[in-house]
Amino acid sequence: MSDTLTGGLTAAGTLAGRGIRLSRRNLDAVITSMMLPIMLMLVFVYFFGGAIDTGTRYVTYVVPGVLVLCAGFGAASTALSVSEDMRLGVVDRFRTLDIGGTPFLAGHVAASVTRNALSTTLVLGAAFAIGFRPAATPGGWLAAIGLLLAYITMVSWLAATIGLVTRTAEAAGAVTFVMMFLPYPSSAFVPIETMPSWLHGFAEHQPVTPLIESMRGLLLDQPVGDSPWIALAWCAGLLALAVAASGFLFRHRTR
């Protein structure tokens, strides 16, 4: 059992390195996924921020939502990579090396987490440059980073699952749009109470809202209540669903 686990981890690490190398060869897509969240943050802060009352500086309010949005953009490339590997028959060559579905997908997810860590760093750097001044304690920073990593891992595995479902890179990109859209009907950019009443229920109870509320509270050193636990429950549940579904889909696509 331990040899199997060690072999799986080694294969996942090797495939993660492959994913990062492939990203370096597709720099236009990587740069786009990194720059779009920064551009959106600048648009919201400088074009709309003056008209939105959040009770604090708008840049301080909006940064957690932009970080979550950044994770969605970064995960989209995971769906494209998995879809292309399946379409080109790369997985068949991996299977001759006794590399199963879990190491294959884990490698893509690890590469996605690495790319997202770089994107998050760039977004935070841009945020500090335009006036973002959090009041988080060291523990608050660690908790916020942990929550964001949990979300990135979950959304990356969901993207990998989408890559298994779709038959073309174009279809994978279209489906992952849903993940990139979720932060908008949430508290990411405007307070939920300013939205139409019929939207309140969805905005308050969808997966990214407790995550954003938790990160905002932690970064501003404000009470967060049970939001972090709700966010972690969403991440754990969706990750478990994605892992189970991806295992089934991988066996179905490669049998």
PDB file of C-alpha atoms in Angstrom:
ATOM      1  CA  MET A   1       0.000   0.000   0.000  1.00  0.00           C
ATOM      2  CA  SER A   2       2.769   2.434   0.908  1.00  0.00           C
ATOM      3  CA  ASP A   3       4.603   1.700  -2.379  1.00  0.00           C
ATOM      4  CA  THR A   4       1.404   2.401  -4.298  1.00  0.00           C
ATOM      5  CA  LEU A   5       0.881   5.662  -2.443  1.00  0.00           C
ATOM      6  CA  THR A   6       4.502   6.709  -2.944  1.00  0.00           C
ATOM      7  CA  GLY A   7       4.311   5.880  -6.623  1.00  0.00           C
ATOM      8  CA  GLY A   8       1.094   7.858  -6.994  1.00  0.00           C
ATOM      9  CA  LEU A   9       2.560  10.896  -5.257  1.00  0.00           C
ATOM     10  CA  THR A  10       5.697  10.707  -7.393  1.00  0.00           C
ATOM     11  CA  ALA A  11       3.627  10.496 -10.567  1.00  0.00           C
ATOM     12  CA  ALA A  12       1.428  13.409  -9.467  1.00  0.00           C
ATOM     13  CA  GLY A  13       4.503  15.524  -8.728  1.00  0.00           C
ATOM     14  CA  THR A  14       6.020  14.683 -12.107  1.00  0.00           C
ATOM     15  CA  LEU A  15       2.786  15.540 -13.905  1.00  0.00           C
ATOM     16  CA  ALA A  16       2.475  18.779 -11.935  1.00  0.00           C
ATOM     17  CA  GLY A  17       5.927  19.747 -13.216  1.00  0.00           C
ATOM     18  CA  ARG A  18       4.778  18.870 -16.724  1.00  0.00           C
ATOM     19  CA  GLY A  19       1.722  21.099 -16.297  1.00  0.00           C
ATOM     20  CA  ILE A  20       3.857  24.035 -15.198  1.00  0.00           C
ATOM     21  CA  ARG A  21       6.231  23.534 -18.131  1.00  0.00           C
ATOM     22  CA  LEU A  22       3.276  23.476 -20.518  1.00  0.00           C
ATOM     23  CA  SER A  23       2.041  26.731 -18.970  1.00  0.00           C
ATOM     24  CA  ARG A  24       5.378  28.349 -19.716  1.00  0.00           C
ATOM     25  CA  ARG A  25       4.914  27.406 -23.366  1.00  0.00           C
ATOM     26  CA  ASN A  26       1.449  28.988 -23.396  1.00  0.00           C
ATOM     27  CA  LEU A  27       2.366  32.282 -21.789  1.00  0.00           C
ATOM     28  CA  ASP A  28      -0.366  34.294 -23.521  1.00  0.00           C
ATOM     29  CA  ALA A  29      -3.109  32.310 -21.761  1.00  0.00           C
ATOM     30  CA  VAL A  30      -1.257  32.421 -18.424  1.00  0.00           C
ATOM     31  CA  ILE A  31      -0.692  36.174 -18.628  1.00  0.00           C
ATOM     32  CA  THR A  32      -4.329  36.727 -19.581  1.00  0.00           C
ATOM     33  CA  SER A  33      -5.592  34.708 -16.599  1.00  0.00           C
ATOM     34  CA  MET A  34      -3.285  36.715 -14.320  1.00  0.00           C
ATOM     35  CA  MET A  35      -3.989  40.152 -15.727  1.00  0.00           C
ATOM     36  CA  LEU A  36      -7.772  39.947 -16.110  1.00  0.00           C
ATOM     37  CA  PRO A  37      -8.477  39.975 -12.340  1.00  0.00           C
ATOM     38  CA  ILE A  38      -6.133  42.946 -11.908  1.00  0.00           C
ATOM     39  CA  MET A  39      -7.835  44.808 -14.742  1.00  0.00           C
ATOM     40  CA  LEU A  40     -11.274  44.064 -13.284  1.00  0.00           C
ATOM     41  CA  MET A  41     -10.132  45.267  -9.866  1.00  0.00           C
ATOM     42  CA  LEU A  42      -8.909  48.534 -11.394  1.00  0.00           C
ATOM     43  CA  VAL A  43     -12.186  48.948 -13.284  1.00  0.00           C
ATOM     44  CA  PHE A  44     -14.325  48.394 -10.189  1.00  0.00           C
ATOM     45  CA  VAL A  45     -12.169  50.561  -7.914  1.00  0.00           C
ATOM     46  CA  TYR A  46     -11.674  53.525 -10.238  1.00  0.00           C
ATOM     47  CA  PHE A  47     -14.801  53.433 -12.421  1.00  0.00           C
ATOM     48  CA  PHE A  48     -17.501  52.218 -10.009  1.00  0.00           C
ATOM     49  CA  GLY A  49     -15.990  52.410  -6.533  1.00  0.00           C
ATOM     50  CA  GLY A  50     -16.932  56.027  -5.964  1.00  0.00           C
ATOM     51  CA  ALA A  51     -20.608  55.241  -6.505  1.00  0.00           C
ATOM     52  CA  ILE A  52     -20.761  52.173  -4.238  1.00  0.00           C
ATOM     53  CA  ASP A  53     -21.193  52.646  -0.498  1.00  0.00           C
ATOM     54  CA  THR A  54     -19.691  49.713   1.421  1.00  0.00           C
ATOM     55  CA  GLY A  55     -18.929  51.474   4.699  1.00  0.00           C
ATOM     56  CA  THR A  56     -15.197  51.292   4.031  1.00  0.00           C
ATOM     57  CA  ARG A  57     -12.731  52.138   1.264  1.00  0.00           C
ATOM     58  CA  TYR A  58     -13.913  50.276  -1.791  1.00  0.00           C
ATOM     59  CA  VAL A  59     -10.490  48.814  -2.607  1.00  0.00           C
ATOM     60  CA  THR A  60     -10.438  47.249   0.863  1.00  0.00           C
ATOM     61  CA  TYR A  61     -13.911  45.817   0.327  1.00  0.00           C
ATOM     62  CA  VAL A  62     -13.329  44.414  -3.161  1.00  0.00           C
ATOM     63  CA  VAL A  63      -9.940  42.669  -2.861  1.00  0.00           C
ATOM     64  CA  PRO A  64     -11.242  39.366  -1.334  1.00  0.00           C
ATOM     65  CA  GLY A  65     -13.737  39.022  -4.173  1.00  0.00           C
ATOM     66  CA  VAL A  66     -11.058  39.688  -6.779  1.00  0.00           C
ATOM     67  CA  LEU A  67      -8.856  36.983  -5.235  1.00  0.00           C
ATOM     68  CA  VAL A  68     -11.711  34.478  -5.524  1.00  0.00           C
ATOM     69  CA  LEU A  69     -12.397  35.623  -9.087  1.00  0.00           C
ATOM     70  CA  CYS A  70      -8.699  35.118  -9.831  1.00  0.00           C
ATOM     71  CA  ALA A  71      -8.979  31.486  -8.706  1.00  0.00           C
ATOM     72  CA  GLY A  72     -11.785  30.925 -11.205  1.00  0.00           C
ATOM     73  CA  PHE A  73      -9.760  32.365 -14.081  1.00  0.00           C
ATOM     74  CA  GLY A  74      -6.764  30.252 -13.104  1.00  0.00           C
ATOM     75  CA  ALA A  75      -8.797  27.058 -12.826  1.00  0.00           C
ATOM     76  CA  ALA A  76     -10.249  27.515 -16.304  1.00  0.00           C
ATOM     77  CA  SER A  77      -6.886  26.627 -17.842  1.00  0.00           C
ATOM     78  CA  THR A  78      -6.978  23.326 -15.928  1.00  0.00           C
ATOM     79  CA  ALA A  79     -10.162  22.296 -17.709  1.00  0.00           C
ATOM     80  CA  LEU A  80      -8.575  23.179 -21.048  1.00  0.00           C
ATOM     81  CA  SER A  81      -5.397  21.202 -20.280  1.00  0.00           C
ATOM     82  CA  VAL A  82      -7.270  18.072 -19.186  1.00  0.00           C
ATOM     83  CA  SER A  83      -9.593  18.256 -22.184  1.00  0.00           C
ATOM     84  CA  GLU A  84      -6.641  18.568 -24.567  1.00  0.00           C
ATOM     85  CA  ASP A  85      -4.794  15.661 -22.945  1.00  0.00           C
ATOM     86  CA  MET A  86      -7.864  13.474 -23.338  1.00  0.00           C
ATOM     87  CA  ARG A  87      -8.461  14.565 -26.945  1.00  0.00           C
ATOM     88  CA  LEU A  88      -4.848  14.067 -28.051  1.00  0.00           C
ATOM     89  CA  GLY A  89      -4.532  10.628 -26.474  1.00  0.00           C
ATOM     90  CA  VAL A  90      -1.794  11.656 -24.052  1.00  0.00           C
ATOM     91  CA  VAL A  91      -3.537   9.732 -21.269  1.00  0.00           C
ATOM     92  CA  ASP A  92      -3.143   6.465 -23.197  1.00  0.00           C
ATOM     93  CA  ARG A  93       0.623   6.896 -23.060  1.00  0.00           C
ATOM     94  CA  PHE A  94       0.446   7.644 -19.332  1.00  0.00           C
ATOM     95  CA  ARG A  95      -1.544   4.479 -18.747  1.00  0.00           C
ATOM     96  CA  THR A  96       1.201   2.384 -20.365  1.00  0.00           C
ATOM     97  CA  LEU A  97       3.439   3.755 -17.601  1.00  0.00           C
ATOM     98  CA  ASP A  98       0.917   2.577 -14.994  1.00  0.00           C
ATOM     99  CA  ILE A  99      -0.220   6.138 -14.177  1.00  0.00           C
ATOM    100  CA  GLY A 100      -3.841   6.123 -13.075  1.00  0.00           C
ATOM    101  CA  GLY A 101      -6.541   8.751 -13.125  1.00  0.00           C
ATOM    102  CA  THR A 102      -5.946  10.150  -9.649  1.00  0.00           C
ATOM    103  CA  PRO A 103      -2.221  11.001 -10.167  1.00  0.00           C
ATOM    104  CA  PHE A 104      -3.043  12.380 -13.611  1.00  0.00           C
ATOM    105  CA  LEU A 105      -5.712  14.740 -12.271  1.00  0.00           C
ATOM    106  CA  ALA A 106      -3.768  15.545  -9.101  1.00  0.00           C
ATOM    107  CA  GLY A 107      -0.866  16.686 -11.267  1.00  0.00           C
ATOM    108  CA  HIS A 108      -3.115  19.079 -13.162  1.00  0.00           C
ATOM    109  CA  VAL A 109      -4.613  20.365  -9.902  1.00  0.00           C
ATOM    110  CA  ALA A 110      -1.175  20.889  -8.309  1.00  0.00           C
ATOM    111  CA  ALA A 111      -0.049  22.856 -11.364  1.00  0.00           C
ATOM    112  CA  SER A 112      -3.236  24.938 -11.133  1.00  0.00           C
ATOM    113  CA  VAL A 113      -2.632  25.686  -7.441  1.00  0.00           C
ATOM    114  CA  THR A 114       0.925  26.791  -8.272  1.00  0.00           C
ATOM    115  CA  ARG A 115      -0.263  29.089 -11.052  1.00  0.00           C
ATOM    116  CA  ASN A 116      -2.981  30.501  -8.817  1.00  0.00           C
ATOM    117  CA  ALA A 117      -0.491  31.196  -6.028  1.00  0.00           C
ATOM    118  CA  LEU A 118       1.493  33.357  -8.445  1.00  0.00           C
ATOM    119  CA  SER A 119      -1.676  35.074  -9.699  1.00  0.00           C
ATOM    120  CA  THR A 120      -2.818  35.780  -6.134  1.00  0.00           C
ATOM    121  CA  THR A 121       0.559  37.311  -5.302  1.00  0.00           C
ATOM    122  CA  LEU A 122       0.340  39.604  -8.335  1.00  0.00           C
ATOM    123  CA  VAL A 123      -3.232  40.653  -7.498  1.00  0.00           C
ATOM    124  CA  LEU A 124      -2.263  41.429  -3.894  1.00  0.00           C
ATOM    125  CA  GLY A 125       0.734  43.419  -5.093  1.00  0.00           C
ATOM    126  CA  ALA A 126      -1.489  45.484  -7.379  1.00  0.00           C
ATOM    127  CA  ALA A 127      -4.008  45.937  -4.561  1.00  0.00           C
ATOM    128  CA  PHE A 128      -1.349  47.269  -2.194  1.00  0.00           C
ATOM    129  CA  ALA A 129      -0.168  49.619  -4.947  1.00  0.00           C
ATOM    130  CA  ILE A 130      -3.632  51.215  -5.235  1.00  0.00           C
ATOM    131  CA  GLY A 131      -4.249  51.578  -1.515  1.00  0.00           C
ATOM    132  CA  PHE A 132      -5.263  48.216  -0.035  1.00  0.00           C
ATOM    133  CA  ARG A 133      -4.327  48.321   3.655  1.00  0.00           C
ATOM    134  CA  PRO A 134      -5.493  45.223   5.581  1.00  0.00           C
ATOM    135  CA  ALA A 135      -5.413  45.087   9.366  1.00  0.00           C
ATOM    136  CA  ALA A 136      -5.055  41.309   9.647  1.00  0.00           C
ATOM    137  CA  THR A 137      -3.063  39.661  12.390  1.00  0.00           C
ATOM    138  CA  PRO A 138      -0.534  36.938  11.414  1.00  0.00           C
ATOM    139  CA  GLY A 139      -3.147  34.349  12.394  1.00  0.00           C
ATOM    140  CA  GLY A 140      -5.727  36.131  10.282  1.00  0.00           C
ATOM    141  CA  TRP A 141      -3.404  36.094   7.265  1.00  0.00           C
ATOM    142  CA  LEU A 142      -2.754  32.366   7.698  1.00  0.00           C
ATOM    143  CA  ALA A 143      -6.469  31.613   8.036  1.00  0.00           C
ATOM    144  CA  ALA A 144      -7.351  33.707   4.967  1.00  0.00           C
ATOM    145  CA  ILE A 145      -4.609  32.053   2.899  1.00  0.00           C
ATOM    146  CA  GLY A 146      -5.721  28.610   4.069  1.00  0.00           C
ATOM    147  CA  LEU A 147      -9.322  29.282   3.059  1.00  0.00           C
ATOM    148  CA  LEU A 148      -8.241  30.585  -0.335  1.00  0.00           C
ATOM    149  CA  LEU A 149      -6.011  27.543  -0.934  1.00  0.00           C
ATOM    150  CA  ALA A 150      -8.908  25.241  -0.011  1.00  0.00           C
ATOM    151  CA  TYR A 151     -11.120  27.029  -2.538  1.00  0.00           C
ATOM    152  CA  ILE A 152      -8.427  26.981  -5.239  1.00  0.00           C
ATOM    153  CA  THR A 153      -7.911  23.239  -4.764  1.00  0.00           C
ATOM    154  CA  MET A 154     -11.644  22.570  -4.925  1.00  0.00           C
ATOM    155  CA  VAL A 155     -12.316  24.736  -7.957  1.00  0.00           C
ATOM    156  CA  SER A 156      -9.250  23.334  -9.764  1.00  0.00           C
ATOM    157  CA  TRP A 157     -10.478  19.758  -9.263  1.00  0.00           C
ATOM    158  CA  LEU A 158     -13.930  20.785 -10.456  1.00  0.00           C
ATOM    159  CA  ALA A 159     -12.283  22.266 -13.541  1.00  0.00           C
ATOM    160  CA  ALA A 160     -10.365  19.027 -14.121  1.00  0.00           C
ATOM    161  CA  THR A 161     -13.671  17.142 -13.915  1.00  0.00           C
ATOM    162  CA  ILE A 162     -15.158  19.490 -16.485  1.00  0.00           C
ATOM    163  CA  GLY A 163     -12.179  18.758 -18.720  1.00  0.00           C
ATOM    164  CA  LEU A 164     -13.084  15.068 -18.567  1.00  0.00           C
ATOM    165  CA  VAL A 165     -16.730  15.728 -19.433  1.00  0.00           C
ATOM    166  CA  THR A 166     -16.173  18.030 -22.394  1.00  0.00           C
ATOM    167  CA  ARG A 167     -14.818  16.784 -25.697  1.00  0.00           C
ATOM    168  CA  THR A 168     -13.174  20.012 -26.892  1.00  0.00           C
ATOM    169  CA  ALA A 169     -11.177  22.825 -25.334  1.00  0.00           C
ATOM    170  CA  GLU A 170     -13.818  25.297 -26.511  1.00  0.00           C
ATOM    171  CA  ALA A 171     -16.567  23.444 -24.658  1.00  0.00           C
ATOM    172  CA  ALA A 172     -14.386  23.230 -21.530  1.00  0.00           C
ATOM    173  CA  GLY A 173     -13.856  26.985 -21.612  1.00  0.00           C
ATOM    174  CA  ALA A 174     -17.573  27.617 -21.994  1.00  0.00           C
ATOM    175  CA  VAL A 175     -18.533  25.413 -19.024  1.00  0.00           C
ATOM    176  CA  THR A 176     -15.886  26.879 -16.716  1.00  0.00           C
ATOM    177  CA  PHE A 177     -17.459  30.291 -17.301  1.00  0.00           C
ATOM    178  CA  VAL A 178     -19.987  29.307 -14.621  1.00  0.00           C
ATOM    179  CA  MET A 179     -17.199  29.122 -12.025  1.00  0.00           C
ATOM    180  CA  MET A 180     -15.872  32.510 -13.088  1.00  0.00           C
ATOM    181  CA  PHE A 181     -19.378  33.995 -12.898  1.00  0.00           C
ATOM    182  CA  LEU A 182     -20.204  32.883  -9.325  1.00  0.00           C
ATOM    183  CA  PRO A 183     -18.411  35.762  -7.526  1.00  0.00           C
ATOM    184  CA  TYR A 184     -20.635  38.336  -9.245  1.00  0.00           C
ATOM    185  CA  PRO A 185     -23.978  37.366  -7.602  1.00  0.00           C
ATOM    186  CA  SER A 186     -22.337  37.391  -4.157  1.00  0.00           C
ATOM    187  CA  SER A 187     -20.970  39.954  -1.733  1.00  0.00           C
ATOM    188  CA  ALA A 188     -17.742  40.210  -3.742  1.00  0.00           C
ATOM    189  CA  PHE A 189     -18.364  43.592  -5.369  1.00  0.00           C
ATOM    190  CA  VAL A 190     -21.462  45.070  -3.723  1.00  0.00           C
ATOM    191  CA  PRO A 191     -23.313  44.367  -0.457  1.00  0.00           C
ATOM    192  CA  ILE A 192     -26.006  41.743  -0.951  1.00  0.00           C
ATOM    193  CA  GLU A 193     -28.705  44.002   0.505  1.00  0.00           C
ATOM    194  CA  THR A 194     -28.282  46.363  -2.464  1.00  0.00           C
ATOM    195  CA  MET A 195     -29.267  43.594  -4.897  1.00  0.00           C
ATOM    196  CA  PRO A 196     -32.864  42.839  -5.960  1.00  0.00           C
ATOM    197  CA  SER A 197     -34.729  40.983  -3.212  1.00  0.00           C
ATOM    198  CA  TRP A 198     -35.325  37.918  -5.405  1.00  0.00           C
ATOM    199  CA  LEU A 199     -31.547  37.444  -5.656  1.00  0.00           C
ATOM    200  CA  HIS A 200     -30.810  37.616  -1.918  1.00  0.00           C
ATOM    201  CA  GLY A 201     -31.412  33.928  -1.203  1.00  0.00           C
ATOM    202  CA  PHE A 202     -29.008  32.697  -3.857  1.00  0.00           C
ATOM    203  CA  ALA A 203     -26.359  35.347  -3.142  1.00  0.00           C
ATOM    204  CA  GLU A 204     -26.359  34.611   0.588  1.00  0.00           C
ATOM    205  CA  HIS A 205     -26.212  30.821   0.309  1.00  0.00           C
ATOM    206  CA  GLN A 206     -23.999  30.110  -2.656  1.00  0.00           C
ATOM    207  CA  PRO A 207     -20.465  28.695  -2.092  1.00  0.00           C
ATOM    208  CA  VAL A 208     -18.318  31.794  -2.579  1.00  0.00           C
ATOM    209  CA  THR A 209     -20.223  34.202  -0.316  1.00  0.00           C
ATOM    210  CA  PRO A 210     -19.101  32.682   3.035  1.00  0.00           C
ATOM    211  CA  LEU A 211     -15.578  32.418   1.648  1.00  0.00           C
ATOM    212  CA  ILE A 212     -15.485  36.082   0.669  1.00  0.00           C
ATOM    213  CA  GLU A 213     -17.092  37.205   3.935  1.00  0.00           C
ATOM    214  CA  SER A 214     -14.549  35.131   5.889  1.00  0.00           C
ATOM    215  CA  MET A 215     -11.559  36.486   3.998  1.00  0.00           C
ATOM    216  CA  ARG A 216     -12.823  40.055   4.255  1.00  0.00           C
ATOM    217  CA  GLY A 217     -13.339  39.753   8.011  1.00  0.00           C
ATOM    218  CA  LEU A 218      -9.972  38.077   8.564  1.00  0.00           C
ATOM    219  CA  LEU A 219      -8.070  40.620   6.469  1.00  0.00           C
ATOM    220  CA  LEU A 220      -9.787  43.528   8.222  1.00  0.00           C
ATOM    221  CA  ASP A 221      -9.471  41.874  11.668  1.00  0.00           C
ATOM    222  CA  GLN A 222     -13.234  41.839  12.129  1.00  0.00           C
ATOM    223  CA  PRO A 223     -15.535  39.102  13.555  1.00  0.00           C
ATOM    224  CA  VAL A 224     -16.285  36.354  11.036  1.00  0.00           C
ATOM    225  CA  GLY A 225     -18.732  34.170  13.002  1.00  0.00           C
ATOM    226  CA  ASP A 226     -19.215  30.731  11.506  1.00  0.00           C
ATOM    227  CA  SER A 227     -18.533  31.839   7.915  1.00  0.00           C
ATOM    228  CA  PRO A 228     -15.098  30.113   7.727  1.00  0.00           C
ATOM    229  CA  TRP A 229     -16.614  26.766   8.735  1.00  0.00           C
ATOM    230  CA  ILE A 230     -19.399  27.147   6.199  1.00  0.00           C
ATOM    231  CA  ALA A 231     -16.841  28.002   3.526  1.00  0.00           C
ATOM    232  CA  LEU A 232     -14.725  24.968   4.442  1.00  0.00           C
ATOM    233  CA  ALA A 233     -17.814  22.740   4.399  1.00  0.00           C
ATOM    234  CA  TRP A 234     -18.651  23.935   0.884  1.00  0.00           C
ATOM    235  CA  CYS A 235     -15.057  23.356  -0.261  1.00  0.00           C
ATOM    236  CA  ALA A 236     -14.836  19.893   1.307  1.00  0.00           C
ATOM    237  CA  GLY A 237     -18.209  18.782  -0.049  1.00  0.00           C
ATOM    238  CA  LEU A 238     -17.608  20.020  -3.587  1.00  0.00           C
ATOM    239  CA  LEU A 239     -14.056  18.633  -3.592  1.00  0.00           C
ATOM    240  CA  ALA A 240     -15.304  15.193  -2.522  1.00  0.00           C
ATOM    241  CA  LEU A 241     -17.959  15.333  -5.240  1.00  0.00           C
ATOM    242  CA  ALA A 242     -15.390  16.376  -7.865  1.00  0.00           C
ATOM    243  CA  VAL A 243     -12.901  13.645  -6.885  1.00  0.00           C
ATOM    244  CA  ALA A 244     -15.592  10.951  -6.995  1.00  0.00           C
ATOM    245  CA  ALA A 245     -17.050  12.184 -10.286  1.00  0.00           C
ATOM    246  CA  SER A 246     -13.633  12.577 -11.926  1.00  0.00           C
ATOM    247  CA  GLY A 247     -12.646   9.028 -10.965  1.00  0.00           C
ATOM    248  CA  PHE A 248     -15.798   7.634 -12.560  1.00  0.00           C
ATOM    249  CA  LEU A 249     -15.457   9.814 -15.663  1.00  0.00           C
ATOM    250  CA  PHE A 250     -11.784   8.954 -16.133  1.00  0.00           C
ATOM    251  CA  ARG A 251     -12.533   5.222 -16.054  1.00  0.00           C
ATOM    252  CA  HIS A 252     -15.437   5.748 -18.476  1.00  0.00           C
ATOM    253  CA  ARG A 253     -13.347   7.788 -20.932  1.00  0.00           C
ATOM    254  CA  THR A 254     -10.341   5.440 -20.903  1.00  0.00           C
ATOM    255  CA  ARG A 255     -11.908   1.981 -20.789  1.00  0.00           C
TER     256      ARG A 255
END
